[in-house]
Amino acid sequence: MATLGMSEADRVALDGFKRDVVDPSMTSLVIAYFTATWCGPCKQLSPIIEKVAADYAAKGVLLVKIDVDTNKAIAAQFRVQSVPTVYAVFQGQLVADLTPARTEAAFKKTLDQILAKLPVQGETQSLEAEIEPLIAMGEKVLADGDAPRALSIFQQIFEMAPDNGDVLSGLARSLIAAGMLDEARDLLGSLPDTMAKLPPVARARAALELANVAPADAETSALEARVAANPDDHEACYELAGALMAQDRDRAADLLLGSIARDRTWNEGAARARLLQLMEVVGIADPWVSALRRRLSAVLFT
């Protein structure tokens, strides 16, 4: 900021701005809130913006109030023409104008968008970086079939980050793999709506639904006999695929793909719906799912 021609008072104010806004913005997202004691709209906005800043403090968001009457030089530098004016500052640069936001929801939506794009360093981000390799380890152990060890890993991570969607999903799916369906159902049923709608949690819910369809000790001999006698028995293929999902996903997928190829409209597309559910449980990013999606596309569009 330019300092030429400034009074001593303005220079002091500028030093304070550097200390309170610019320096913290090197790692934090600073909300520079230009206000005034005589400003009516500011009195209405202040409780909202203060609450949002408190809610986002762990994410590296810092609120700094700037009185335009006692910081005229700073207000002039930012071309503040009216109050309230609200800017987001990161690494010394103005990155967003938050002034149009007037509700808690609007502020949070905008902050979420900004935080998703910038390398802000807060407690939440630090914790996420710390647990990311632990989640990966737990997922690998779970994929390898060691449900008790995966459960132990995710229980420990859950103590560190109980509101993390990936952790909740891993814990629930570990409970399911360990045969603890009631515990998984209680865990997923206790989540608030905001958590329940997260994609990783939806993946765990799909896993629970499949577990209810396909218990690990499901008897399949009768269904195998029906399919062998009549490959066009869609109901038998569907039920057998459901029973096999927990122990032989390749065979389950083959059965469902075969049913879809013969009659994709059977039971209002039930085979395709179950196949998509299986893919969701395994995980969209999994190479097995990518290959299966290509096979499904070949069946549907050729």
Short mmCIF file of C-alpha atoms in Angstrom, two decimals:
data_model
loop_
_atom_site.label_atom_id
_atom_site.label_comp_id
_atom_site.label_asym_id
_atom_site.label_seq_id
_atom_site.Cartn_x
_atom_site.Cartn_y
_atom_site.Cartn_z
CA MET A 1 0.00 0.00 0.00
CA ALA A 2 1.21 3.48 -0.81
CA THR A 3 2.52 5.55 2.11
CA LEU A 4 3.68 8.74 0.39
CA GLY A 5 2.09 11.83 1.95
CA MET A 6 0.51 9.98 4.86
CA SER A 7 0.30 11.48 8.32
CA GLU A 8 1.89 9.79 11.30
CA ALA A 9 -1.55 8.60 12.43
CA ASP A 10 -2.17 7.04 9.03
CA ARG A 11 1.20 5.32 9.13
CA VAL A 12 0.38 3.85 12.53
CA ALA A 13 -2.95 2.64 11.16
CA LEU A 14 -1.19 1.15 8.16
CA ASP A 15 1.28 -0.69 10.39
CA GLY A 16 -1.66 -2.06 12.36
CA PHE A 17 -3.34 -3.19 9.16
CA LYS A 18 -0.20 -4.99 8.09
CA ARG A 19 0.06 -6.66 11.51
CA ASP A 20 -3.63 -7.61 11.81
CA VAL A 21 -4.57 -8.35 8.19
CA VAL A 22 -1.66 -8.71 5.78
CA ASP A 23 0.68 -10.82 7.91
CA PRO A 24 -2.00 -13.30 9.10
CA SER A 25 -3.27 -13.58 5.53
CA MET A 26 -0.06 -15.36 4.53
CA THR A 27 -1.58 -18.55 5.90
CA SER A 28 -5.14 -17.60 6.89
CA LEU A 29 -8.12 -16.25 4.98
CA VAL A 30 -8.76 -12.85 6.55
CA ILE A 31 -12.19 -11.28 6.38
CA ALA A 32 -11.60 -7.53 6.30
CA TYR A 33 -14.87 -6.07 7.55
CA PHE A 34 -15.12 -2.30 6.98
CA THR A 35 -17.69 -0.86 9.34
CA ALA A 36 -18.64 2.23 11.36
CA THR A 37 -20.30 2.88 14.70
CA TRP A 38 -23.06 4.93 13.06
CA CYS A 39 -23.85 2.29 10.39
CA GLY A 40 -27.29 0.74 10.87
CA PRO A 41 -26.84 -2.16 8.41
CA CYS A 42 -23.51 -2.94 10.09
CA LYS A 43 -25.29 -3.51 13.40
CA GLN A 44 -27.47 -6.12 11.68
CA LEU A 45 -24.59 -7.74 9.80
CA SER A 46 -22.07 -7.91 12.65
CA PRO A 47 -23.67 -10.79 14.62
CA ILE A 48 -23.97 -12.83 11.42
CA ILE A 49 -20.43 -12.33 10.22
CA GLU A 50 -19.02 -12.85 13.72
CA LYS A 51 -20.82 -16.18 14.02
CA VAL A 52 -19.64 -17.33 10.60
CA ALA A 53 -16.05 -16.36 11.40
CA ALA A 54 -16.23 -18.27 14.68
CA ASP A 55 -17.65 -21.34 12.92
CA TYR A 56 -14.85 -21.20 10.33
CA ALA A 57 -11.99 -20.32 12.67
CA ALA A 58 -10.67 -23.88 12.65
CA LYS A 59 -10.60 -23.73 8.85
CA GLY A 60 -8.19 -20.82 8.96
CA VAL A 61 -10.67 -17.92 8.69
CA LEU A 62 -9.93 -14.77 10.68
CA LEU A 63 -12.25 -11.76 11.08
CA VAL A 64 -10.77 -8.27 11.37
CA LYS A 65 -13.06 -5.27 11.84
CA ILE A 66 -11.86 -1.96 10.40
CA ASP A 67 -13.58 1.25 11.46
CA VAL A 68 -13.59 3.52 8.41
CA ASP A 69 -13.65 6.68 10.55
CA THR A 70 -10.44 5.84 12.39
CA ASN A 71 -8.79 4.11 9.41
CA LYS A 72 -9.58 6.51 6.58
CA ALA A 73 -6.32 5.90 4.74
CA ILE A 74 -6.89 2.15 4.67
CA ALA A 75 -10.50 2.59 3.58
CA ALA A 76 -9.30 4.89 0.80
CA GLN A 77 -6.67 2.39 -0.34
CA PHE A 78 -9.40 -0.25 -0.65
CA ARG A 79 -11.74 2.26 -2.33
CA VAL A 80 -14.41 1.70 0.29
CA GLN A 81 -17.30 3.96 -0.67
CA SER A 82 -19.94 2.64 1.70
CA VAL A 83 -20.31 0.40 4.72
CA PRO A 84 -20.61 -2.40 5.37
CA THR A 85 -17.94 -3.53 2.91
CA VAL A 86 -16.50 -7.00 3.35
CA TYR A 87 -13.43 -8.36 1.58
CA ALA A 88 -11.58 -11.67 1.75
CA VAL A 89 -7.79 -11.29 1.82
CA PHE A 90 -5.25 -14.06 1.28
CA GLN A 91 -1.48 -13.69 1.06
CA GLY A 92 -1.87 -9.92 1.03
CA GLN A 93 -4.24 -9.93 -1.96
CA LEU A 94 -7.95 -9.20 -2.14
CA VAL A 95 -9.40 -12.48 -3.38
CA ALA A 96 -13.15 -11.93 -3.07
CA ASP A 97 -15.77 -9.29 -2.37
CA LEU A 98 -18.11 -10.70 0.27
CA THR A 99 -20.19 -7.54 0.52
CA PRO A 100 -23.21 -8.93 -1.38
CA ALA A 101 -23.60 -11.70 1.22
CA ARG A 102 -26.10 -10.79 3.90
CA THR A 103 -27.08 -14.12 5.44
CA GLU A 104 -25.18 -16.83 7.28
CA ALA A 105 -25.88 -19.31 4.50
CA ALA A 106 -24.62 -16.93 1.82
CA PHE A 107 -21.40 -16.21 3.70
CA LYS A 108 -20.74 -19.91 4.32
CA LYS A 109 -21.40 -20.86 0.72
CA THR A 110 -18.96 -18.23 -0.53
CA LEU A 111 -16.31 -19.16 2.05
CA ASP A 112 -16.60 -22.83 1.13
CA GLN A 113 -15.98 -21.95 -2.50
CA ILE A 114 -12.95 -19.81 -1.63
CA LEU A 115 -11.44 -22.34 0.78
CA ALA A 116 -11.76 -25.08 -1.83
CA LYS A 117 -9.47 -23.11 -4.17
CA LEU A 118 -6.85 -21.64 -1.83
CA PRO A 119 -4.12 -23.32 0.29
CA VAL A 120 -5.38 -21.83 3.54
CA GLN A 121 -3.72 -23.40 6.57
CA GLY A 122 -6.09 -23.93 9.47
CA GLU A 123 -6.52 -26.58 12.15
CA THR A 124 -9.05 -28.42 9.96
CA GLN A 125 -6.73 -28.51 6.97
CA SER A 126 -3.81 -29.65 9.13
CA LEU A 127 -5.88 -32.46 10.62
CA GLU A 128 -7.06 -33.55 7.16
CA ALA A 129 -3.46 -33.71 5.96
CA GLU A 130 -2.54 -35.77 9.04
CA ILE A 131 -5.32 -38.32 8.70
CA GLU A 132 -5.26 -38.66 4.90
CA PRO A 133 -2.55 -41.37 4.87
CA LEU A 134 -4.27 -43.12 7.78
CA ILE A 135 -7.54 -43.25 5.82
CA ALA A 136 -5.69 -44.65 2.81
CA MET A 137 -4.14 -47.33 5.02
CA GLY A 138 -7.52 -48.25 6.49
CA GLU A 139 -9.08 -48.47 3.04
CA LYS A 140 -6.31 -50.75 1.80
CA VAL A 141 -6.64 -53.05 4.80
CA LEU A 142 -10.41 -53.14 4.30
CA ALA A 143 -10.01 -53.89 0.57
CA ASP A 144 -7.59 -56.70 1.45
CA GLY A 145 -10.33 -58.33 3.53
CA ASP A 146 -8.96 -57.77 7.04
CA ALA A 147 -12.14 -56.31 8.53
CA PRO A 148 -11.08 -56.46 12.24
CA ARG A 149 -7.84 -54.56 11.58
CA ALA A 150 -9.59 -52.04 9.32
CA LEU A 151 -12.18 -51.50 12.03
CA SER A 152 -9.44 -50.85 14.60
CA ILE A 153 -7.76 -48.33 12.29
CA PHE A 154 -10.94 -46.42 11.50
CA GLN A 155 -12.03 -46.37 15.14
CA GLN A 156 -8.76 -44.65 16.03
CA ILE A 157 -9.10 -42.15 13.17
CA PHE A 158 -12.72 -41.52 14.17
CA GLU A 159 -11.55 -40.36 17.59
CA MET A 160 -9.38 -37.77 15.82
CA ALA A 161 -11.93 -36.64 13.21
CA PRO A 162 -15.50 -37.70 14.04
CA ASP A 163 -17.00 -35.30 11.47
CA ASN A 164 -14.94 -36.42 8.49
CA GLY A 165 -17.11 -38.08 5.84
CA ASP A 166 -14.37 -40.42 4.60
CA VAL A 167 -13.66 -41.56 8.15
CA LEU A 168 -17.34 -42.17 8.88
CA SER A 169 -17.69 -44.12 5.65
CA GLY A 170 -14.63 -46.24 6.38
CA LEU A 171 -15.77 -46.95 9.92
CA ALA A 172 -19.28 -47.91 8.82
CA ARG A 173 -18.04 -50.15 6.00
CA SER A 174 -15.56 -51.80 8.37
CA LEU A 175 -18.39 -52.53 10.79
CA ILE A 176 -20.38 -54.01 7.92
CA ALA A 177 -17.46 -56.15 6.75
CA ALA A 178 -17.03 -57.39 10.33
CA GLY A 179 -20.68 -58.45 10.40
CA MET A 180 -21.67 -55.71 12.87
CA LEU A 181 -24.65 -54.50 10.87
CA ASP A 182 -26.60 -53.10 13.82
CA GLU A 183 -23.64 -51.00 14.91
CA ALA A 184 -23.19 -49.70 11.35
CA ARG A 185 -26.90 -48.92 11.12
CA ASP A 186 -26.79 -47.02 14.43
CA LEU A 187 -23.74 -45.04 13.33
CA LEU A 188 -25.24 -44.01 9.99
CA GLY A 189 -28.64 -43.34 11.53
CA SER A 190 -27.20 -40.93 14.09
CA LEU A 191 -25.68 -38.55 11.55
CA PRO A 192 -27.13 -35.08 10.94
CA ASP A 193 -28.58 -34.39 7.49
CA THR A 194 -25.50 -32.42 6.41
CA MET A 195 -23.29 -35.44 7.05
CA ALA A 196 -25.75 -38.03 5.78
CA LYS A 197 -25.75 -36.44 2.31
CA LEU A 198 -21.98 -36.64 1.83
CA PRO A 199 -20.95 -38.99 -1.04
CA PRO A 200 -18.66 -41.16 1.17
CA VAL A 201 -21.51 -41.66 3.64
CA ALA A 202 -23.88 -42.53 0.79
CA ARG A 203 -21.34 -45.18 -0.23
CA ALA A 204 -21.53 -46.67 3.28
CA ARG A 205 -25.34 -46.65 3.18
CA ALA A 206 -25.24 -48.53 -0.11
CA ALA A 207 -22.88 -51.06 1.47
CA LEU A 208 -25.31 -51.55 4.34
CA GLU A 209 -28.20 -52.09 1.94
CA LEU A 210 -26.20 -54.70 0.06
CA ALA A 211 -25.20 -56.40 3.30
CA ASN A 212 -28.87 -56.74 4.18
CA VAL A 213 -29.44 -58.32 0.78
CA ALA A 214 -26.34 -60.49 0.83
CA PRO A 215 -25.40 -61.91 4.25
CA ALA A 216 -21.93 -63.42 4.27
CA ASP A 217 -23.27 -66.89 5.03
CA ALA A 218 -25.94 -66.82 2.34
CA GLU A 219 -26.86 -70.25 0.91
CA THR A 220 -26.49 -70.15 -2.86
CA SER A 221 -26.68 -73.78 -4.03
CA ALA A 222 -30.39 -73.64 -4.90
CA LEU A 223 -29.95 -70.39 -6.80
CA GLU A 224 -26.90 -71.75 -8.62
CA ALA A 225 -28.99 -74.74 -9.74
CA ARG A 226 -31.76 -72.49 -11.05
CA VAL A 227 -29.32 -70.34 -13.02
CA ALA A 228 -27.55 -73.39 -14.45
CA ALA A 229 -30.89 -74.86 -15.54
CA ASN A 230 -32.13 -71.59 -17.04
CA PRO A 231 -29.71 -68.66 -17.61
CA ASP A 232 -32.73 -66.54 -18.58
CA ASP A 233 -34.19 -66.85 -15.07
CA HIS A 234 -33.72 -63.17 -14.24
CA GLU A 235 -35.03 -63.49 -10.71
CA ALA A 236 -32.55 -66.27 -9.88
CA CYS A 237 -29.66 -64.31 -11.46
CA TYR A 238 -30.65 -61.23 -9.50
CA GLU A 239 -30.92 -63.04 -6.17
CA LEU A 240 -27.73 -65.02 -6.73
CA ALA A 241 -25.82 -61.84 -7.60
CA GLY A 242 -27.07 -60.27 -4.39
CA ALA A 243 -25.94 -63.27 -2.36
CA LEU A 244 -22.49 -63.25 -3.99
CA MET A 245 -21.68 -59.57 -3.73
CA ALA A 246 -19.95 -59.86 -0.38
CA GLN A 247 -17.73 -62.76 -1.42
CA ASP A 248 -17.40 -62.79 -5.23
CA ARG A 249 -18.11 -59.43 -6.80
CA ASP A 250 -16.78 -60.55 -10.21
CA ARG A 251 -19.35 -63.33 -10.48
CA ALA A 252 -22.08 -61.03 -9.14
CA ALA A 253 -21.25 -58.44 -11.79
CA ASP A 254 -21.19 -61.08 -14.54
CA LEU A 255 -24.65 -62.31 -13.53
CA LEU A 256 -26.11 -58.82 -13.49
CA LEU A 257 -24.49 -57.83 -16.79
CA GLY A 258 -25.83 -61.00 -18.39
CA SER A 259 -29.32 -60.25 -17.14
CA ILE A 260 -29.13 -56.68 -18.43
CA ALA A 261 -27.91 -57.88 -21.83
CA ARG A 262 -30.85 -60.28 -22.15
CA ASP A 263 -33.55 -57.92 -20.87
CA ARG A 264 -32.53 -54.55 -19.45
CA THR A 265 -36.16 -53.70 -18.62
CA TRP A 266 -36.76 -56.71 -16.37
CA ASN A 267 -38.35 -55.67 -13.09
CA GLU A 268 -38.04 -51.99 -14.05
CA GLY A 269 -34.29 -52.20 -14.55
CA ALA A 270 -33.59 -53.89 -11.21
CA ALA A 271 -30.40 -55.61 -12.39
CA ARG A 272 -28.86 -52.36 -13.58
CA ALA A 273 -29.85 -50.61 -10.32
CA ARG A 274 -28.18 -53.34 -8.25
CA LEU A 275 -25.07 -53.24 -10.43
CA LEU A 276 -24.80 -49.48 -9.95
CA GLN A 277 -25.23 -49.99 -6.21
CA LEU A 278 -22.36 -52.48 -6.19
CA MET A 279 -20.19 -50.00 -8.09
CA GLU A 280 -20.99 -47.29 -5.57
CA VAL A 281 -19.97 -49.53 -2.68
CA VAL A 282 -16.65 -50.45 -4.25
CA GLY A 283 -15.97 -46.80 -5.09
CA ILE A 284 -16.25 -44.88 -8.34
CA ALA A 285 -12.48 -44.29 -8.51
CA ASP A 286 -11.63 -47.99 -8.17
CA PRO A 287 -10.09 -49.52 -11.35
CA TRP A 288 -12.45 -52.48 -11.03
CA VAL A 289 -15.41 -50.10 -11.22
CA SER A 290 -13.92 -48.25 -14.18
CA ALA A 291 -13.62 -51.51 -16.09
CA LEU A 292 -17.14 -52.51 -15.09
CA ARG A 293 -18.55 -49.18 -16.27
CA ARG A 294 -17.02 -49.80 -19.69
CA ARG A 295 -18.57 -53.27 -19.79
CA LEU A 296 -21.96 -51.85 -18.83
CA SER A 297 -21.73 -49.16 -21.52
CA ALA A 298 -20.91 -51.83 -24.09
CA VAL A 299 -24.01 -53.78 -23.07
CA LEU A 300 -26.30 -50.75 -23.09
CA PHE A 301 -25.10 -49.02 -26.25
CA THR A 302 -24.22 -51.86 -28.63
#
